[in-house]
Amino acid sequence: VWTALNTNKKLTEARRVRDCGGERVLSRDISRGYEAVPITCVNGVDSEPCPENFKYIPDNCVTSPVNINKDITHLQHCSCKDNCSSSNCVCGQLSLQCWYDSGRLPLDFCQREPPVLFECNHVCSCWRTCRNRVVQNGIRVRLQLYRTQTMGWGVRAMQDIPQGTFICEYVGEVISDAEADKRENDSFLFTLDDKVGDVHCIDGRLYGNIGRFINHLCEPNILAVRVFTMHQDLRFPRIAFFSSRPIKSGDQLGFDYGDHYWKVKSKYFSCQCGSLKCRHSAASIQTPDHAACCCDASSSFTVCPVLVSAAASAATAATSASAA
C-alpha cells in the first residue's frame, strides 16, 4: 500500500512539473557567489526544494582539533622566473613532472594509479598565473545541480568538457578517523588514506561544495586526484576531480566509489547508474562473482561517501542508488 501511495505521489509531482513546463530553477547559484562560475540548481522530477541542510564552502574547513602543518618555512618551492615550463621546476619535480598542459592533465596521465600533484605555492618565485596552478584557481567549468530520476540529486556538465579538465574538489570538514567514528552519519565521508600516518577524512555533510552531490557511476567520467597547494602535509591532500574522458554538455558527472564501498552498501541498496556495464545493480549483487570482485578489490582511494541527500529518505534508500 505504501509503495502504491508513494508511486502515485511521484507521478502526481512529475505531472505537476510537466504541466509547469519542465525544470524549475530553484537557485541561481548554490555557492552564493563563492565560486567564480555560478552553479544553478534545477528540479524537473518532483517537488523537492533546493538542498539547504548544509553550508556551501569553497575550501576545506576545520571544526575539531586537527593539526595541519602549514609552516611556510617547511614548504618546498620553486625559484622559477618563467612560467614554470622548465623541467627544473622544483614543484614539478615533486610531482615527477609538471602534469598540466594548457591547464589540463595530458591524455597519457595514469588514471589507474594517479600520481600526487604538487602545485606551486605562495612561497614560490613564479607568477600567480604559472602553468602549475590549476586546482587552486577553483572551478572554471559550468556545472549544475539537478534532480535525477532515480539517484536523488546529481551534478551535470553544462558545457562540453575535454579530457583532463579540472572539474571541482571534494570539500568539507577535515576530521580525524576517531572523530568520524563518533559521527552517526557516514554518508558524506571521503577517507584520506595517505598510508603515511593517522587516517583522516573529509566530511561533506554539514559543510561542503558541489562535489558532495556527485554520484557513483560504474562507467565514471571523472577521477579523484590528490593535490597539494598551500601546504605539503601529506596527511591532508586536497581531493580534486578531473575529467577522465571527454564529457558532453548535459552528461551526469560521476566517479567510481570503489568495490570496498559497495561491499558494505550493497546490503542496503543497489546501483542505479543504468549502465550496461553496471557492476552493482540489484541483479549483479546476487551473483557470487560480485562478492568475489568486492573482496579482491583494491583502490588508490578509500571512498566512503554515500552522498545521500537529505531528500532521499530511508524508505527510498533501500531501493534507489546512493544519491548525491
PDB file of N, CA and C in Angstrom, residues 232-303:
ATOM      1  N   GLN A 232      52.080  21.195   2.408  1.00  0.00           N
ATOM      2  CA  GLN A 232      52.576  19.909   1.905  1.00  0.00           C
ATOM      3  C   GLN A 232      52.559  18.847   2.997  1.00  0.00           C
ATOM      4  N   ASP A 233      51.595  18.960   3.914  1.00  0.00           N
ATOM      5  CA  ASP A 233      51.388  17.939   4.936  1.00  0.00           C
ATOM      6  C   ASP A 233      50.721  16.753   4.256  1.00  0.00           C
ATOM      7  N   LEU A 234      51.465  15.674   4.058  1.00  0.00           N
ATOM      8  CA  LEU A 234      50.996  14.555   3.240  1.00  0.00           C
ATOM      9  C   LEU A 234      49.763  13.865   3.796  1.00  0.00           C
ATOM     10  N   ARG A 235      49.398  14.152   5.029  1.00  0.00           N
ATOM     11  CA  ARG A 235      48.196  13.548   5.612  1.00  0.00           C
ATOM     12  C   ARG A 235      46.922  14.211   5.113  1.00  0.00           C
ATOM     13  N   PHE A 236      47.060  15.413   4.535  1.00  0.00           N
ATOM     14  CA  PHE A 236      45.872  16.199   4.215  1.00  0.00           C
ATOM     15  C   PHE A 236      45.885  16.717   2.779  1.00  0.00           C
ATOM     16  N   PRO A 237      45.800  15.832   1.797  1.00  0.00           N
ATOM     17  CA  PRO A 237      45.724  16.302   0.408  1.00  0.00           C
ATOM     18  C   PRO A 237      44.364  16.906   0.104  1.00  0.00           C
ATOM     19  N   ARG A 238      44.316  17.746  -0.883  1.00  0.00           N
ATOM     20  CA  ARG A 238      43.032  18.177  -1.439  1.00  0.00           C
ATOM     21  C   ARG A 238      42.612  17.105  -2.438  1.00  0.00           C
ATOM     22  N   ILE A 239      41.330  16.820  -2.501  1.00  0.00           N
ATOM     23  CA  ILE A 239      40.812  15.818  -3.432  1.00  0.00           C
ATOM     24  C   ILE A 239      40.192  16.545  -4.617  1.00  0.00           C
ATOM     25  N   ALA A 240      40.849  16.442  -5.758  1.00  0.00           N
ATOM     26  CA  ALA A 240      40.416  17.152  -6.960  1.00  0.00           C
ATOM     27  C   ALA A 240      39.860  16.172  -7.983  1.00  0.00           C
ATOM     28  N   PHE A 241      38.733  16.529  -8.579  1.00  0.00           N
ATOM     29  CA  PHE A 241      38.127  15.716  -9.632  1.00  0.00           C
ATOM     30  C   PHE A 241      38.507  16.278 -10.998  1.00  0.00           C
ATOM     31  N   PHE A 242      39.013  15.389 -11.862  1.00  0.00           N
ATOM     32  CA  PHE A 242      39.345  15.740 -13.241  1.00  0.00           C
ATOM     33  C   PHE A 242      38.545  14.847 -14.182  1.00  0.00           C
ATOM     34  N   SER A 243      38.224  15.355 -15.351  1.00  0.00           N
ATOM     35  CA  SER A 243      37.511  14.538 -16.338  1.00  0.00           C
ATOM     36  C   SER A 243      38.436  13.441 -16.849  1.00  0.00           C
ATOM     37  N   SER A 244      37.946  12.206 -16.841  1.00  0.00           N
ATOM     38  CA  SER A 244      38.756  11.063 -17.276  1.00  0.00           C
ATOM     39  C   SER A 244      38.543  10.741 -18.754  1.00  0.00           C
ATOM     40  N   ARG A 245      37.593  11.401 -19.362  1.00  0.00           N
ATOM     41  CA  ARG A 245      37.317  11.261 -20.791  1.00  0.00           C
ATOM     42  C   ARG A 245      36.519  12.486 -21.221  1.00  0.00           C
ATOM     43  N   PRO A 246      36.345  12.708 -22.518  1.00  0.00           N
ATOM     44  CA  PRO A 246      35.538  13.852 -22.945  1.00  0.00           C
ATOM     45  C   PRO A 246      34.104  13.734 -22.428  1.00  0.00           C
ATOM     46  N   ILE A 247      33.555  14.841 -21.963  1.00  0.00           N
ATOM     47  CA  ILE A 247      32.207  14.868 -21.394  1.00  0.00           C
ATOM     48  C   ILE A 247      31.355  15.825 -22.214  1.00  0.00           C
ATOM     49  N   LYS A 248      30.170  15.380 -22.577  1.00  0.00           N
ATOM     50  CA  LYS A 248      29.253  16.209 -23.349  1.00  0.00           C
ATOM     51  C   LYS A 248      28.393  17.066 -22.424  1.00  0.00           C
ATOM     52  N   SER A 249      27.993  18.212 -22.914  1.00  0.00           N
ATOM     53  CA  SER A 249      27.090  19.069 -22.159  1.00  0.00           C
ATOM     54  C   SER A 249      25.802  18.309 -21.855  1.00  0.00           C
ATOM     55  N   GLY A 250      25.384  18.318 -20.608  1.00  0.00           N
ATOM     56  CA  GLY A 250      24.186  17.598 -20.187  1.00  0.00           C
ATOM     57  C   GLY A 250      24.468  16.257 -19.547  1.00  0.00           C
ATOM     58  N   ASP A 251      25.700  15.745 -19.684  1.00  0.00           N
ATOM     59  CA  ASP A 251      26.050  14.455 -19.079  1.00  0.00           C
ATOM     60  C   ASP A 251      26.154  14.579 -17.562  1.00  0.00           C
ATOM     61  N   GLN A 252      25.664  13.539 -16.869  1.00  0.00           N
ATOM     62  CA  GLN A 252      25.862  13.491 -15.427  1.00  0.00           C
ATOM     63  C   GLN A 252      27.324  13.167 -15.129  1.00  0.00           C
ATOM     64  N   LEU A 253      27.865  13.814 -14.114  1.00  0.00           N
ATOM     65  CA  LEU A 253      29.231  13.545 -13.678  1.00  0.00           C
ATOM     66  C   LEU A 253      29.213  12.483 -12.594  1.00  0.00           C
ATOM     67  N   GLY A 254      30.190  11.586 -12.629  1.00  0.00           N
ATOM     68  CA  GLY A 254      30.249  10.545 -11.612  1.00  0.00           C
ATOM     69  C   GLY A 254      31.612   9.898 -11.560  1.00  0.00           C
ATOM     70  N   PHE A 255      31.990   9.428 -10.369  1.00  0.00           N
ATOM     71  CA  PHE A 255      33.235   8.677 -10.222  1.00  0.00           C
ATOM     72  C   PHE A 255      32.920   7.338  -9.582  1.00  0.00           C
ATOM     73  N   ASP A 256      33.868   6.450  -9.619  1.00  0.00           N
ATOM     74  CA  ASP A 256      33.683   5.105  -9.079  1.00  0.00           C
ATOM     75  C   ASP A 256      33.958   5.128  -7.584  1.00  0.00           C
ATOM     76  N   TYR A 257      32.932   4.860  -6.779  1.00  0.00           N
ATOM     77  CA  TYR A 257      33.105   4.860  -5.328  1.00  0.00           C
ATOM     78  C   TYR A 257      34.009   3.719  -4.868  1.00  0.00           C
ATOM     79  N   GLY A 258      34.192   2.718  -5.696  1.00  0.00           N
ATOM     80  CA  GLY A 258      35.071   1.602  -5.346  1.00  0.00           C
ATOM     81  C   GLY A 258      34.313   0.388  -4.847  1.00  0.00           C
ATOM     82  N   ASP A 259      34.887  -0.789  -5.071  1.00  0.00           N
ATOM     83  CA  ASP A 259      34.230  -2.038  -4.683  1.00  0.00           C
ATOM     84  C   ASP A 259      34.135  -2.204  -3.171  1.00  0.00           C
ATOM     85  N   HIS A 260      35.086  -1.629  -2.426  1.00  0.00           N
ATOM     86  CA  HIS A 260      35.012  -1.721  -0.966  1.00  0.00           C
ATOM     87  C   HIS A 260      33.754  -1.019  -0.455  1.00  0.00           C
ATOM     88  N   TYR A 261      33.433   0.104  -1.071  1.00  0.00           N
ATOM     89  CA  TYR A 261      32.226   0.846  -0.714  1.00  0.00           C
ATOM     90  C   TYR A 261      30.983  -0.010  -0.938  1.00  0.00           C
ATOM     91  N   TRP A 262      30.899  -0.636  -2.113  1.00  0.00           N
ATOM     92  CA  TRP A 262      29.712  -1.419  -2.449  1.00  0.00           C
ATOM     93  C   TRP A 262      29.638  -2.717  -1.667  1.00  0.00           C
ATOM     94  N   LYS A 263      30.760  -3.208  -1.211  1.00  0.00           N
ATOM     95  CA  LYS A 263      30.743  -4.414  -0.385  1.00  0.00           C
ATOM     96  C   LYS A 263      29.906  -4.186   0.868  1.00  0.00           C
ATOM     97  N   VAL A 264      29.967  -2.961   1.395  1.00  0.00           N
ATOM     98  CA  VAL A 264      29.194  -2.613   2.591  1.00  0.00           C
ATOM     99  C   VAL A 264      27.790  -2.151   2.229  1.00  0.00           C
ATOM    100  N   LYS A 265      27.686  -1.234   1.274  1.00  0.00           N
ATOM    101  CA  LYS A 265      26.416  -0.575   0.997  1.00  0.00           C
ATOM    102  C   LYS A 265      25.445  -1.416   0.183  1.00  0.00           C
ATOM    103  N   SER A 266      25.926  -2.451  -0.502  1.00  0.00           N
ATOM    104  CA  SER A 266      25.017  -3.273  -1.310  1.00  0.00           C
ATOM    105  C   SER A 266      24.024  -4.039  -0.445  1.00  0.00           C
ATOM    106  N   LYS A 267      24.264  -4.073   0.862  1.00  0.00           N
ATOM    107  CA  LYS A 267      23.307  -4.710   1.768  1.00  0.00           C
ATOM    108  C   LYS A 267      22.046  -3.863   1.914  1.00  0.00           C
ATOM    109  N   TYR A 268      22.159  -2.581   1.567  1.00  0.00           N
ATOM    110  CA  TYR A 268      21.062  -1.656   1.806  1.00  0.00           C
ATOM    111  C   TYR A 268      20.425  -1.119   0.523  1.00  0.00           C
ATOM    112  N   PHE A 269      21.200  -0.993  -0.542  1.00  0.00           N
ATOM    113  CA  PHE A 269      20.656  -0.512  -1.806  1.00  0.00           C
ATOM    114  C   PHE A 269      21.578  -0.926  -2.939  1.00  0.00           C
ATOM    115  N   SER A 270      21.093  -0.801  -4.150  1.00  0.00           N
ATOM    116  CA  SER A 270      21.873  -1.183  -5.328  1.00  0.00           C
ATOM    117  C   SER A 270      22.150   0.043  -6.187  1.00  0.00           C
ATOM    118  N   CYS A 271      23.068  -0.127  -7.103  1.00  0.00           N
ATOM    119  CA  CYS A 271      23.431   0.962  -8.008  1.00  0.00           C
ATOM    120  C   CYS A 271      22.319   1.196  -9.026  1.00  0.00           C
ATOM    121  N   GLN A 272      22.072   2.459  -9.334  1.00  0.00           N
ATOM    122  CA  GLN A 272      21.047   2.832 -10.307  1.00  0.00           C
ATOM    123  C   GLN A 272      21.647   3.631 -11.463  1.00  0.00           C
ATOM    124  N   CYS A 273      22.925   3.391 -11.762  1.00  0.00           N
ATOM    125  CA  CYS A 273      23.574   4.189 -12.801  1.00  0.00           C
ATOM    126  C   CYS A 273      23.000   3.922 -14.187  1.00  0.00           C
ATOM    127  N   GLY A 274      22.396   2.747 -14.373  1.00  0.00           N
ATOM    128  CA  GLY A 274      21.761   2.436 -15.646  1.00  0.00           C
ATOM    129  C   GLY A 274      22.702   1.991 -16.742  1.00  0.00           C
ATOM    130  N   SER A 275      23.969   1.833 -16.435  1.00  0.00           N
ATOM    131  CA  SER A 275      24.942   1.419 -17.444  1.00  0.00           C
ATOM    132  C   SER A 275      24.772  -0.055 -17.795  1.00  0.00           C
ATOM    133  N   LEU A 276      25.024  -0.386 -19.051  1.00  0.00           N
ATOM    134  CA  LEU A 276      25.006  -1.791 -19.464  1.00  0.00           C
ATOM    135  C   LEU A 276      26.135  -2.562 -18.792  1.00  0.00           C
ATOM    136  N   LYS A 277      27.137  -1.842 -18.311  1.00  0.00           N
ATOM    137  CA  LYS A 277      28.265  -2.466 -17.630  1.00  0.00           C
ATOM    138  C   LYS A 277      28.181  -2.296 -16.114  1.00  0.00           C
ATOM    139  N   CYS A 278      26.982  -2.019 -15.611  1.00  0.00           N
ATOM    140  CA  CYS A 278      26.804  -1.809 -14.169  1.00  0.00           C
ATOM    141  C   CYS A 278      27.249  -3.052 -13.397  1.00  0.00           C
ATOM    142  N   ARG A 279      28.111  -2.857 -12.412  1.00  0.00           N
ATOM    143  CA  ARG A 279      28.655  -3.960 -11.624  1.00  0.00           C
ATOM    144  C   ARG A 279      27.936  -4.146 -10.292  1.00  0.00           C
ATOM    145  N   HIS A 280      27.063  -3.204  -9.946  1.00  0.00           N
ATOM    146  CA  HIS A 280      26.459  -3.251  -8.614  1.00  0.00           C
ATOM    147  C   HIS A 280      24.942  -3.080  -8.664  1.00  0.00           C
ATOM    148  N   SER A 281      24.334  -3.529  -9.756  1.00  0.00           N
ATOM    149  CA  SER A 281      22.878  -3.494  -9.862  1.00  0.00           C
ATOM    150  C   SER A 281      22.284  -4.548  -8.945  1.00  0.00           C
ATOM    151  N   ALA A 282      20.963  -4.497  -8.768  1.00  0.00           N
ATOM    152  CA  ALA A 282      20.295  -5.470  -7.902  1.00  0.00           C
ATOM    153  C   ALA A 282      20.546  -6.889  -8.388  1.00  0.00           C
ATOM    154  N   ALA A 283      20.598  -7.074  -9.710  1.00  0.00           N
ATOM    155  CA  ALA A 283      20.806  -8.413 -10.264  1.00  0.00           C
ATOM    156  C   ALA A 283      22.236  -8.895 -10.033  1.00  0.00           C
ATOM    157  N   SER A 284      23.210  -8.001 -10.259  1.00  0.00           N
ATOM    158  CA  SER A 284      24.608  -8.430 -10.132  1.00  0.00           C
ATOM    159  C   SER A 284      25.012  -8.659  -8.686  1.00  0.00           C
ATOM    160  N   ILE A 285      24.367  -7.969  -7.753  1.00  0.00           N
ATOM    161  CA  ILE A 285      24.713  -8.124  -6.339  1.00  0.00           C
ATOM    162  C   ILE A 285      24.429  -9.537  -5.851  1.00  0.00           C
ATOM    163  N   GLN A 286      23.471 -10.209  -6.484  1.00  0.00           N
ATOM    164  CA  GLN A 286      23.088 -11.548  -6.050  1.00  0.00           C
ATOM    165  C   GLN A 286      24.056 -12.626  -6.524  1.00  0.00           C
ATOM    166  N   THR A 287      24.974 -12.272  -7.411  1.00  0.00           N
ATOM    167  CA  THR A 287      25.856 -13.283  -8.001  1.00  0.00           C
ATOM    168  C   THR A 287      27.120 -13.465  -7.173  1.00  0.00           C
ATOM    169  N   PRO A 288      27.689 -14.683  -7.152  1.00  0.00           N
ATOM    170  CA  PRO A 288      28.947 -14.930  -6.432  1.00  0.00           C
ATOM    171  C   PRO A 288      30.096 -14.089  -6.967  1.00  0.00           C
ATOM    172  N   ASP A 289      30.048 -13.791  -8.281  1.00  0.00           N
ATOM    173  CA  ASP A 289      31.125 -13.012  -8.882  1.00  0.00           C
ATOM    174  C   ASP A 289      31.220 -11.624  -8.260  1.00  0.00           C
ATOM    175  N   HIS A 290      30.060 -11.069  -7.873  1.00  0.00           N
ATOM    176  CA  HIS A 290      30.053  -9.737  -7.277  1.00  0.00           C
ATOM    177  C   HIS A 290      30.770  -9.746  -5.939  1.00  0.00           C
ATOM    178  N   ALA A 291      30.503 -10.746  -5.120  1.00  0.00           N
ATOM    179  CA  ALA A 291      31.156 -10.840  -3.813  1.00  0.00           C
ATOM    180  C   ALA A 291      32.658 -11.018  -3.966  1.00  0.00           C
ATOM    181  N   ALA A 292      33.056 -11.844  -4.935  1.00  0.00           N
ATOM    182  CA  ALA A 292      34.480 -12.075  -5.164  1.00  0.00           C
ATOM    183  C   ALA A 292      35.164 -10.796  -5.623  1.00  0.00           C
ATOM    184  N   CYS A 293      34.461 -10.049  -6.495  1.00  0.00           N
ATOM    185  CA  CYS A 293      35.009  -8.799  -7.009  1.00  0.00           C
ATOM    186  C   CYS A 293      35.245  -7.825  -5.864  1.00  0.00           C
ATOM    187  N   CYS A 294      34.260  -7.718  -4.962  1.00  0.00           N
ATOM    188  CA  CYS A 294      34.376  -6.779  -3.854  1.00  0.00           C
ATOM    189  C   CYS A 294      35.486  -7.185  -2.899  1.00  0.00           C
ATOM    190  N   CYS A 295      35.635  -8.474  -2.675  1.00  0.00           N
ATOM    191  CA  CYS A 295      36.641  -8.943  -1.715  1.00  0.00           C
ATOM    192  C   CYS A 295      38.055  -8.773  -2.245  1.00  0.00           C
ATOM    193  N   ASP A 296      38.220  -8.841  -3.567  1.00  0.00           N
ATOM    194  CA  ASP A 296      39.555  -8.792  -4.148  1.00  0.00           C
ATOM    195  C   ASP A 296      39.966  -7.390  -4.568  1.00  0.00           C
ATOM    196  N   ALA A 297      39.043  -6.445  -4.442  1.00  0.00           N
ATOM    197  CA  ALA A 297      39.295  -5.119  -4.997  1.00  0.00           C
ATOM    198  C   ALA A 297      40.328  -4.359  -4.193  1.00  0.00           C
ATOM    199  N   SER A 298      41.085  -3.534  -4.900  1.00  0.00           N
ATOM    200  CA  SER A 298      41.993  -2.596  -4.249  1.00  0.00           C
ATOM    201  C   SER A 298      41.855  -1.267  -4.957  1.00  0.00           C
ATOM    202  N   SER A 299      42.078  -0.181  -4.221  1.00  0.00           N
ATOM    203  CA  SER A 299      41.881   1.129  -4.807  1.00  0.00           C
ATOM    204  C   SER A 299      42.890   2.109  -4.248  1.00  0.00           C
ATOM    205  N   SER A 300      43.239   3.115  -5.040  1.00  0.00           N
ATOM    206  CA  SER A 300      44.157   4.138  -4.576  1.00  0.00           C
ATOM    207  C   SER A 300      43.515   4.970  -3.478  1.00  0.00           C
ATOM    208  N   PHE A 301      42.203   5.058  -3.498  1.00  0.00           N
ATOM    209  CA  PHE A 301      41.484   5.843  -2.517  1.00  0.00           C
ATOM    210  C   PHE A 301      40.538   4.956  -1.737  1.00  0.00           C
ATOM    211  N   THR A 302      40.366   5.268  -0.460  1.00  0.00           N
ATOM    212  CA  THR A 302      39.304   4.656   0.313  1.00  0.00           C
ATOM    213  C   THR A 302      38.144   5.625   0.278  1.00  0.00           C
ATOM    214  N   VAL A 303      37.094   5.281  -0.412  1.00  0.00           N
ATOM    215  CA  VAL A 303      35.985   6.189  -0.610  1.00  0.00           C
ATOM    216  C   VAL A 303      34.803   5.752   0.225  1.00  0.00           C
TER     217      VAL A 303
END
